Amino acid sequence: MQNLPKKVRSKKLNSRVDLTAMVSVSFLLIIFFMVVGELSKAKVMDLALPDKDPICGPYCGTGGCIRGNRLYTILLGDDDRIITYSGILSYPEEAAPKEIQFGKNGIRKLILLKKQEVQNYMASLGKPKNGVIVIIKPSKKSNFKNLIDILDEMAITKIDTYTIVNDFTPEESNLLASN
């Protein structure tokens, strides 16, 4: 036989891939997408709308009827001024609008009194779940801190139905301009 050159076979090395870095990256990606998913959820605020009430007197609007004594309006002016009144200014439920201060013995006390008054009245009509409706009207001269303070008062006094409105009637503008 012929002497053929022998084929030299290369020695196969044990190939081993270190997956530690890939596992670390995959865990980081999982955590990242979990956090992003949690942060992208919509944050919503509960909305409580007043019931339509067929017995409402002069307070009927296009969206239904609301008893005027359930309404409590808070006007925010400059220099931490607060003017409040019950009902509609054209048909006031109280003698006159009041100017009061922020704090425990100021606006909070009046809101709690109004809330209790409306709850008692609505309970006598057989509608104990209908409470006070607070309308907050910040003027262009009021500051953001005052608005946040009023919203804090709504949370502290547990007012369920309130709204922030920025349109003023001429009478309300005159109230804020006086003094």
GROMACS .gro file of C-alpha atoms in nm:
model
  179
    1MET     CA    1   0.000   0.000   0.000
    2GLN     CA    2   0.086   0.342  -0.045
    3ASN     CA    3   0.189   0.565   0.229
    4LEU     CA    4  -0.065   0.833   0.220
    5PRO     CA    5  -0.017   1.123   0.442
    6LYS     CA    6  -0.225   1.091   0.747
    7LYS     CA    7  -0.496   1.348   0.794
    8VAL     CA    8  -0.442   1.545   1.101
    9ARG     CA    9  -0.761   1.607   1.278
   10SER     CA   10  -0.790   1.914   1.489
   11LYS     CA   11  -0.878   1.865   1.844
   12LYS     CA   12  -1.230   1.992   1.913
   13LEU     CA   13  -1.240   2.233   2.196
   14ASN     CA   14  -1.529   2.238   2.431
   15SER     CA   15  -1.709   2.557   2.330
   16ARG     CA   16  -1.892   2.712   2.617
   17VAL     CA   17  -2.085   3.040   2.608
   18ASP     CA   18  -2.114   3.241   2.923
   19LEU     CA   19  -2.481   3.349   2.951
   20THR     CA   20  -2.445   3.553   3.268
   21ALA     CA   21  -2.450   3.886   3.086
   22MET     CA   22  -2.751   3.789   2.877
   23VAL     CA   23  -2.947   3.682   3.185
   24SER     CA   24  -2.864   4.012   3.354
   25VAL     CA   25  -2.977   4.212   3.052
   26SER     CA   26  -3.300   4.013   3.023
   27PHE     CA   27  -3.386   4.074   3.389
   28LEU     CA   28  -3.316   4.445   3.344
   29LEU     CA   29  -3.546   4.452   3.041
   30ILE     CA   30  -3.821   4.270   3.230
   31ILE     CA   31  -3.797   4.517   3.518
   32PHE     CA   32  -3.789   4.813   3.278
   33PHE     CA   33  -4.106   4.703   3.096
   34MET     CA   34  -4.286   4.630   3.423
   35VAL     CA   35  -4.209   4.981   3.551
   36VAL     CA   36  -4.302   5.147   3.220
   37GLY     CA   37  -4.626   4.950   3.211
   38GLU     CA   38  -4.716   5.060   3.561
   39LEU     CA   39  -4.632   5.426   3.495
   40SER     CA   40  -4.825   5.437   3.168
   41LYS     CA   41  -5.156   5.343   3.332
   42ALA     CA   42  -5.403   5.629   3.320
   43LYS     CA   43  -5.461   5.805   3.648
   44VAL     CA   44  -5.827   5.902   3.675
   45MET     CA   45  -6.031   6.098   3.918
   46ASP     CA   46  -6.379   5.994   4.027
   47LEU     CA   47  -6.653   6.210   3.884
   48ALA     CA   48  -6.977   6.253   4.074
   49LEU     CA   49  -7.253   6.429   3.886
   50PRO     CA   50  -7.569   6.561   4.052
   51ASP     CA   51  -7.894   6.375   4.000
   52LYS     CA   52  -8.166   6.535   3.797
   53ASP     CA   53  -8.427   6.664   4.037
   54PRO     CA   54  -8.775   6.751   3.903
   55ILE     CA   55  -8.857   6.972   4.205
   56CYS     CA   56  -8.607   7.251   4.181
   57GLY     CA   57  -8.770   7.593   4.146
   58PRO     CA   58  -8.581   7.870   3.967
   59TYR     CA   59  -8.258   7.671   3.940
   60CYS     CA   60  -8.344   7.464   3.633
   61GLY     CA   61  -8.081   7.446   3.366
   62THR     CA   62  -8.042   7.254   3.044
   63GLY     CA   63  -7.864   6.967   3.220
   64GLY     CA   64  -8.139   6.904   3.473
   65CYS     CA   65  -8.247   7.062   3.797
   66ILE     CA   66  -8.036   7.117   4.105
   67ARG     CA   67  -8.176   7.257   4.424
   68GLY     CA   68  -8.023   7.599   4.483
   69ASN     CA   69  -7.955   7.532   4.849
   70ARG     CA   70  -7.718   7.250   4.746
   71LEU     CA   71  -7.489   7.494   4.564
   72TYR     CA   72  -7.198   7.656   4.744
   73THR     CA   73  -6.970   7.882   4.542
   74ILE     CA   74  -6.615   7.976   4.641
   75LEU     CA   75  -6.453   8.269   4.459
   76LEU     CA   76  -6.074   8.290   4.483
   77GLY     CA   77  -5.926   8.639   4.447
   78ASP     CA   78  -5.585   8.796   4.480
   79ASP     CA   79  -5.404   8.833   4.815
   80ASP     CA   80  -5.555   8.506   4.949
   81ARG     CA   81  -5.911   8.644   4.937
   82ILE     CA   82  -6.202   8.402   4.950
   83ILE     CA   83  -6.562   8.507   4.893
   84THR     CA   84  -6.836   8.248   4.936
   85TYR     CA   85  -7.210   8.238   4.885
   86SER     CA   86  -7.486   7.978   4.881
   87GLY     CA   87  -7.721   7.919   4.592
   88ILE     CA   88  -7.709   8.134   4.283
   89LEU     CA   89  -7.602   8.496   4.325
   90SER     CA   90  -7.924   8.616   4.155
   91TYR     CA   91  -8.126   8.408   4.404
   92PRO     CA   92  -7.906   8.403   4.714
   93GLU     CA   93  -7.980   8.145   4.983
   94GLU     CA   94  -7.801   8.355   5.246
   95ALA     CA   95  -7.823   8.723   5.330
   96ALA     CA   96  -7.503   8.823   5.151
   97PRO     CA   97  -7.176   8.678   5.024
   98LYS     CA   98  -6.908   8.638   5.292
   99GLU     CA   99  -6.537   8.709   5.277
  100ILE     CA  100  -6.341   8.459   5.483
  101GLN     CA  101  -5.988   8.329   5.531
  102PHE     CA  102  -5.820   7.994   5.472
  103GLY     CA  103  -5.781   7.756   5.763
  104LYS     CA  104  -5.956   7.543   6.018
  105ASN     CA  105  -6.176   7.820   6.157
  106GLY     CA  106  -6.232   7.988   5.820
  107ILE     CA  107  -6.332   7.815   5.500
  108ARG     CA  108  -6.321   7.463   5.645
  109LYS     CA  109  -6.572   7.548   5.915
  110LEU     CA  110  -6.813   7.704   5.664
  111ILE     CA  111  -6.784   7.410   5.423
  112LEU     CA  112  -6.857   7.163   5.704
  113LEU     CA  113  -7.157   7.370   5.818
  114LYS     CA  114  -7.294   7.388   5.464
  115LYS     CA  115  -7.235   7.016   5.411
  116GLN     CA  116  -7.425   6.930   5.731
  117GLU     CA  117  -7.708   7.171   5.644
  118VAL     CA  118  -7.754   7.020   5.298
  119GLN     CA  119  -7.733   6.662   5.429
  120ASN     CA  120  -8.004   6.734   5.687
  121TYR     CA  121  -8.227   6.902   5.429
  122MET     CA  122  -8.186   6.627   5.168
  123ALA     CA  123  -8.241   6.358   5.433
  124SER     CA  124  -8.572   6.525   5.520
  125LEU     CA  125  -8.670   6.492   5.151
  126GLY     CA  126  -8.573   6.124   5.149
  127LYS     CA  127  -8.254   6.172   4.945
  128PRO     CA  128  -7.974   6.135   5.202
  129LYS     CA  129  -7.708   6.059   4.941
  130ASN     CA  130  -7.742   6.397   4.768
  131GLY     CA  131  -7.494   6.638   4.923
  132VAL     CA  132  -7.354   6.982   4.872
  133ILE     CA  133  -7.216   7.082   4.531
  134VAL     CA  134  -6.916   7.317   4.560
  135ILE     CA  135  -6.826   7.541   4.267
  136ILE     CA  136  -6.469   7.673   4.287
  137LYS     CA  137  -6.400   7.980   4.074
  138PRO     CA  138  -6.036   8.096   4.076
  139SER     CA  139  -5.988   8.443   3.929
  140LYS     CA  140  -5.700   8.530   3.699
  141LYS     CA  141  -5.538   8.716   3.988
  142SER     CA  142  -5.552   8.423   4.232
  143ASN     CA  143  -5.245   8.208   4.271
  144PHE     CA  144  -5.202   7.835   4.225
  145LYS     CA  145  -5.135   7.779   4.597
  146ASN     CA  146  -5.485   7.904   4.682
  147LEU     CA  147  -5.642   7.661   4.437
  148ILE     CA  148  -5.443   7.372   4.585
  149ASP     CA  149  -5.541   7.482   4.937
  150ILE     CA  150  -5.911   7.480   4.839
  151LEU     CA  151  -5.875   7.136   4.682
  152ASP     CA  152  -5.711   7.019   5.005
  153GLU     CA  153  -6.011   7.155   5.196
  154MET     CA  154  -6.242   6.953   4.967
  155ALA     CA  155  -6.046   6.638   5.056
  156ILE     CA  156  -6.034   6.719   5.428
  157THR     CA  157  -6.408   6.794   5.449
  158LYS     CA  158  -6.486   6.493   5.224
  159ILE     CA  159  -6.687   6.689   4.967
  160ASP     CA  160  -6.778   6.442   4.693
  161THR     CA  161  -6.909   6.679   4.426
  162TYR     CA  162  -6.710   6.986   4.334
  163THR     CA  163  -6.597   7.155   4.017
  164ILE     CA  164  -6.347   7.419   3.910
  165VAL     CA  165  -6.492   7.681   3.677
  166ASN     CA  166  -6.322   7.988   3.538
  167ASP     CA  167  -6.616   8.186   3.398
  168PHE     CA  168  -6.742   8.466   3.618
  169THR     CA  169  -7.075   8.642   3.607
  170PRO     CA  170  -7.061   9.023   3.619
  171GLU     CA  171  -7.192   9.014   3.977
  172GLU     CA  172  -6.910   8.780   4.082
  173SER     CA  173  -6.651   9.000   3.912
  174ASN     CA  174  -6.790   9.299   4.103
  175LEU     CA  175  -6.767   9.104   4.430
  176LEU     CA  176  -6.399   9.029   4.373
  177ALA     CA  177  -6.326   9.385   4.260
  178SER     CA  178  -6.484   9.541   4.569
  179ASN     CA  179  -6.272   9.614   4.878
   0.00000   0.00000   0.00000
